[in-house]
Amino acid sequence: MRRRQFLTSSAGLAGLTGASTLGLSLGLTACSSTGDTTTLKLLVASYDKSVGSSIGDQWDGLVDAFEKAHPTVKITLERVPFDKLDRTLARRVKDGDAPDIAQSNVFAPYAEDDQLYDASDLFDIRTEADFTRSYAEAGSVKHIQYGIPFLASTPRLFYNTALFKQAGISGAPTSWDELQAAAVALKGIGVKTPYGLQLGPEAAEDETLSWLLADEGGYAALAGSYDFHTASNVRTLTWLRDELVAKGLAGADPAGLNRTDAYEQFMRGRIGMLIAHPVLMGAADKVKFPYAHAAFPSRLGGAAAPVGLSDWLMAFKQNGHSDACGTFLGYLYGRKSAKAYGGGQAALPVTSSASSALRADTAQRPLWKFIDQMPRAQFQPVGMRSWPSVRAAIRKEIGAAVTKGGNPGAVLESLDATAARAEL
């Protein structure tokens, strides 16, 4: 949840206590059965003190509770550093040693190769229908859900309320013209980077998509194919180039600004406003930093369609233990336990029932606006096998489109060409 660099790199920001790792051998078999007991192997990410109250620190307790409730299914849990997770999983699958259940940023290639159980194989109808629809659809390949959303998020526009007050800005911008005017006012009081345009390689695809969606653009056409070079996408990048970057309102090097660095600069008062995730609230609240957040504005005014982000769990067919996998995942996403990994400031719940429970809990008020956005979330084309290659091209090329002398149309055409090659 690509994704989760903002989680894995923000330990210095959030100051949160993470999960302990397990010294499990990489050579363990993925699943075994002894008598009436089935052992499932789970491969998940280790975040090294970065995900706070999310499931990252709660796997051990959840597994213990599950095994007590289901004594015939045992869980072997293996944690791999987040930045090695996708490569480790790909190697295991290639070597014929797939785990039973795995966390990853990537599910489409495994689904297309018929290596995964789909959601209907794993969940009862009630639980399957409980997933937030936008996230369930994002986890689908050819309209069948294989990716199970996990560690979900959706960003909003964060702004420094003290700097806004000092600059005479009355509230959050509700259009691009208002955002630019706020940036000009912030620059006028000496803010180094009025708007933190995060187009560095850490997560340029997220920032870019937020802007494209705000002008009715995006990465793919309704038919499901890539479509970068569109009139709205060219207009968006041209506006960023001419109205923010060229006027010194987005810092000296937006093409090199990564999310983690942007969060740190925001906390030091060097960035006045930026797109950010709920995890930033933990850092800000801890030091009583003056901030607020609002929906990201569309070009002409009003709330833009929000970006949805998620890691994914998937269950592999290799060992033929669909029942045991379904039992564990049904427990994980059941109404009684789904809140365990949603509601922390590093992740949001991905089921309607857990979202409703948090939405009704006044102690979770800071998350309400984020939760309210989730049903409208729009995703990157994570259900396409070629997306990792295309994403890499976006990270490498998109910053050049908005810098001085940049050619948005040419960059978008190049991305369309890259996507076409990746689809072959």
PDB file of C-alpha atoms in Angstrom, residues 153-271:
ATOM      1  CA  SER A 153      -5.808   4.625   4.019  1.00  0.00           C
ATOM      2  CA  THR A 154      -7.077   7.642   2.137  1.00  0.00           C
ATOM      3  CA  PRO A 155      -5.328  11.052   2.268  1.00  0.00           C
ATOM      4  CA  ARG A 156      -6.618  14.554   2.941  1.00  0.00           C
ATOM      5  CA  LEU A 157      -5.189  18.056   2.673  1.00  0.00           C
ATOM      6  CA  PHE A 158      -3.331  18.908   5.890  1.00  0.00           C
ATOM      7  CA  TYR A 159      -2.456  22.514   6.657  1.00  0.00           C
ATOM      8  CA  ASN A 160      -0.605  24.401   9.373  1.00  0.00           C
ATOM      9  CA  THR A 161      -3.297  26.450  11.108  1.00  0.00           C
ATOM     10  CA  ALA A 162      -0.803  28.757  12.814  1.00  0.00           C
ATOM     11  CA  LEU A 163       0.817  29.684   9.501  1.00  0.00           C
ATOM     12  CA  PHE A 164      -2.590  30.080   7.868  1.00  0.00           C
ATOM     13  CA  LYS A 165      -3.643  32.482  10.609  1.00  0.00           C
ATOM     14  CA  GLN A 166      -0.392  34.420  10.336  1.00  0.00           C
ATOM     15  CA  ALA A 167      -0.849  34.709   6.573  1.00  0.00           C
ATOM     16  CA  GLY A 168      -4.450  35.851   6.929  1.00  0.00           C
ATOM     17  CA  ILE A 169      -5.946  32.709   5.337  1.00  0.00           C
ATOM     18  CA  SER A 170      -9.408  32.046   6.740  1.00  0.00           C
ATOM     19  CA  GLY A 171      -9.598  28.291   6.159  1.00  0.00           C
ATOM     20  CA  ALA A 172      -8.818  25.336   3.934  1.00  0.00           C
ATOM     21  CA  PRO A 173      -8.855  26.013   0.186  1.00  0.00           C
ATOM     22  CA  THR A 174     -11.855  24.622  -1.652  1.00  0.00           C
ATOM     23  CA  SER A 175     -10.596  25.079  -5.233  1.00  0.00           C
ATOM     24  CA  TRP A 176      -7.268  25.248  -7.024  1.00  0.00           C
ATOM     25  CA  ASP A 177      -7.486  29.026  -7.288  1.00  0.00           C
ATOM     26  CA  GLU A 178      -7.955  29.203  -3.532  1.00  0.00           C
ATOM     27  CA  LEU A 179      -5.092  26.761  -2.992  1.00  0.00           C
ATOM     28  CA  GLN A 180      -2.821  28.902  -5.128  1.00  0.00           C
ATOM     29  CA  ALA A 181      -3.924  32.072  -3.330  1.00  0.00           C
ATOM     30  CA  ALA A 182      -3.185  30.413   0.019  1.00  0.00           C
ATOM     31  CA  ALA A 183       0.233  29.360  -1.267  1.00  0.00           C
ATOM     32  CA  VAL A 184       0.982  32.929  -2.359  1.00  0.00           C
ATOM     33  CA  ALA A 185       0.004  34.224   1.088  1.00  0.00           C
ATOM     34  CA  LEU A 186       2.190  31.625   2.792  1.00  0.00           C
ATOM     35  CA  LYS A 187       5.121  32.555   0.589  1.00  0.00           C
ATOM     36  CA  GLY A 188       4.530  36.160   1.561  1.00  0.00           C
ATOM     37  CA  ILE A 189       5.261  35.374   5.221  1.00  0.00           C
ATOM     38  CA  GLY A 190       8.402  33.434   4.364  1.00  0.00           C
ATOM     39  CA  VAL A 191       7.189  29.822   4.240  1.00  0.00           C
ATOM     40  CA  LYS A 192       9.852  27.931   2.291  1.00  0.00           C
ATOM     41  CA  THR A 193       7.438  25.496   0.625  1.00  0.00           C
ATOM     42  CA  PRO A 194       3.851  26.754   0.690  1.00  0.00           C
ATOM     43  CA  TYR A 195       2.519  23.545  -0.879  1.00  0.00           C
ATOM     44  CA  GLY A 196       4.461  20.292  -0.518  1.00  0.00           C
ATOM     45  CA  LEU A 197       4.199  18.718  -3.981  1.00  0.00           C
ATOM     46  CA  GLN A 198       5.441  15.173  -3.313  1.00  0.00           C
ATOM     47  CA  LEU A 199       6.698  13.923  -6.670  1.00  0.00           C
ATOM     48  CA  GLY A 200       9.796  12.147  -5.408  1.00  0.00           C
ATOM     49  CA  PRO A 201      10.226   8.424  -6.112  1.00  0.00           C
ATOM     50  CA  GLU A 202       8.796   7.322  -2.772  1.00  0.00           C
ATOM     51  CA  ALA A 203       5.156   7.862  -3.756  1.00  0.00           C
ATOM     52  CA  ALA A 204       4.857  10.161  -6.759  1.00  0.00           C
ATOM     53  CA  GLU A 205       2.028   8.040  -8.128  1.00  0.00           C
ATOM     54  CA  ASP A 206      -0.170   8.870  -5.126  1.00  0.00           C
ATOM     55  CA  GLU A 207       0.334  12.635  -5.265  1.00  0.00           C
ATOM     56  CA  THR A 208      -0.104  12.680  -9.027  1.00  0.00           C
ATOM     57  CA  LEU A 209      -3.322  10.701  -8.913  1.00  0.00           C
ATOM     58  CA  SER A 210      -4.781  13.044  -6.295  1.00  0.00           C
ATOM     59  CA  TRP A 211      -4.304  15.977  -8.647  1.00  0.00           C
ATOM     60  CA  LEU A 212      -5.530  14.126 -11.737  1.00  0.00           C
ATOM     61  CA  LEU A 213      -8.696  12.981  -9.985  1.00  0.00           C
ATOM     62  CA  ALA A 214      -9.323  16.567  -8.899  1.00  0.00           C
ATOM     63  CA  ASP A 215      -9.712  17.520 -12.562  1.00  0.00           C
ATOM     64  CA  GLU A 216     -11.694  14.430 -13.630  1.00  0.00           C
ATOM     65  CA  GLY A 217      -8.595  12.663 -14.928  1.00  0.00           C
ATOM     66  CA  GLY A 218      -6.711   9.568 -13.856  1.00  0.00           C
ATOM     67  CA  TYR A 219      -4.504   6.716 -15.018  1.00  0.00           C
ATOM     68  CA  ALA A 220      -6.978   4.446 -16.761  1.00  0.00           C
ATOM     69  CA  ALA A 221     -10.042   4.667 -18.987  1.00  0.00           C
ATOM     70  CA  LEU A 222     -13.419   3.224 -18.045  1.00  0.00           C
ATOM     71  CA  ALA A 223     -12.641   0.177 -20.172  1.00  0.00           C
ATOM     72  CA  GLY A 224      -9.777  -0.673 -17.826  1.00  0.00           C
ATOM     73  CA  SER A 225      -6.886   0.212 -20.142  1.00  0.00           C
ATOM     74  CA  TYR A 226      -4.248   2.815 -19.379  1.00  0.00           C
ATOM     75  CA  ASP A 227      -4.978   6.298 -20.661  1.00  0.00           C
ATOM     76  CA  PHE A 228      -2.433   8.881 -19.545  1.00  0.00           C
ATOM     77  CA  HIS A 229      -2.418  11.391 -22.397  1.00  0.00           C
ATOM     78  CA  THR A 230      -5.825  12.993 -21.989  1.00  0.00           C
ATOM     79  CA  ALA A 231      -6.861  16.631 -22.172  1.00  0.00           C
ATOM     80  CA  SER A 232      -7.643  16.796 -18.464  1.00  0.00           C
ATOM     81  CA  ASN A 233      -4.339  15.157 -17.451  1.00  0.00           C
ATOM     82  CA  VAL A 234      -2.357  17.545 -19.648  1.00  0.00           C
ATOM     83  CA  ARG A 235      -4.288  20.488 -18.192  1.00  0.00           C
ATOM     84  CA  THR A 236      -3.597  19.350 -14.626  1.00  0.00           C
ATOM     85  CA  LEU A 237       0.151  18.931 -15.055  1.00  0.00           C
ATOM     86  CA  THR A 238       0.388  22.177 -16.999  1.00  0.00           C
ATOM     87  CA  TRP A 239      -1.364  24.008 -14.144  1.00  0.00           C
ATOM     88  CA  LEU A 240       1.026  22.506 -11.616  1.00  0.00           C
ATOM     89  CA  ARG A 241       4.000  23.507 -13.745  1.00  0.00           C
ATOM     90  CA  ASP A 242       2.863  27.069 -14.436  1.00  0.00           C
ATOM     91  CA  GLU A 243       0.813  28.017 -11.392  1.00  0.00           C
ATOM     92  CA  LEU A 244       2.621  26.308  -8.531  1.00  0.00           C
ATOM     93  CA  VAL A 245       6.134  25.201  -9.432  1.00  0.00           C
ATOM     94  CA  ALA A 246       7.137  28.066 -11.738  1.00  0.00           C
ATOM     95  CA  LYS A 247       5.890  30.611  -9.193  1.00  0.00           C
ATOM     96  CA  GLY A 248       7.960  29.139  -6.397  1.00  0.00           C
ATOM     97  CA  LEU A 249       4.965  27.847  -4.475  1.00  0.00           C
ATOM     98  CA  ALA A 250       5.960  24.166  -4.362  1.00  0.00           C
ATOM     99  CA  GLY A 251       9.518  24.343  -3.101  1.00  0.00           C
ATOM    100  CA  ALA A 252      12.819  24.092  -4.879  1.00  0.00           C
ATOM    101  CA  ASP A 253      12.608  20.470  -6.002  1.00  0.00           C
ATOM    102  CA  PRO A 254       9.156  18.856  -6.029  1.00  0.00           C
ATOM    103  CA  ALA A 255      10.507  16.051  -8.237  1.00  0.00           C
ATOM    104  CA  GLY A 256      12.798  15.075  -5.364  1.00  0.00           C
ATOM    105  CA  LEU A 257      10.391  15.561  -2.461  1.00  0.00           C
ATOM    106  CA  ASN A 258       9.508  12.216  -0.878  1.00  0.00           C
ATOM    107  CA  ARG A 259       6.569  11.703   1.439  1.00  0.00           C
ATOM    108  CA  THR A 260       8.627  11.048   4.560  1.00  0.00           C
ATOM    109  CA  ASP A 261      10.690  14.207   4.024  1.00  0.00           C
ATOM    110  CA  ALA A 262       7.545  16.207   3.312  1.00  0.00           C
ATOM    111  CA  TYR A 263       5.961  15.078   6.573  1.00  0.00           C
ATOM    112  CA  GLU A 264       9.085  16.040   8.494  1.00  0.00           C
ATOM    113  CA  GLN A 265       9.234  19.463   6.849  1.00  0.00           C
ATOM    114  CA  PHE A 266       5.568  20.045   7.581  1.00  0.00           C
ATOM    115  CA  MET A 267       6.194  19.299  11.254  1.00  0.00           C
ATOM    116  CA  ARG A 268       9.003  21.877  11.256  1.00  0.00           C
ATOM    117  CA  GLY A 269       6.828  24.589   9.715  1.00  0.00           C
ATOM    118  CA  ARG A 270       8.713  24.574   6.413  1.00  0.00           C
ATOM    119  CA  ILE A 271       5.710  23.289   4.440  1.00  0.00           C
TER     120      ILE A 271
END
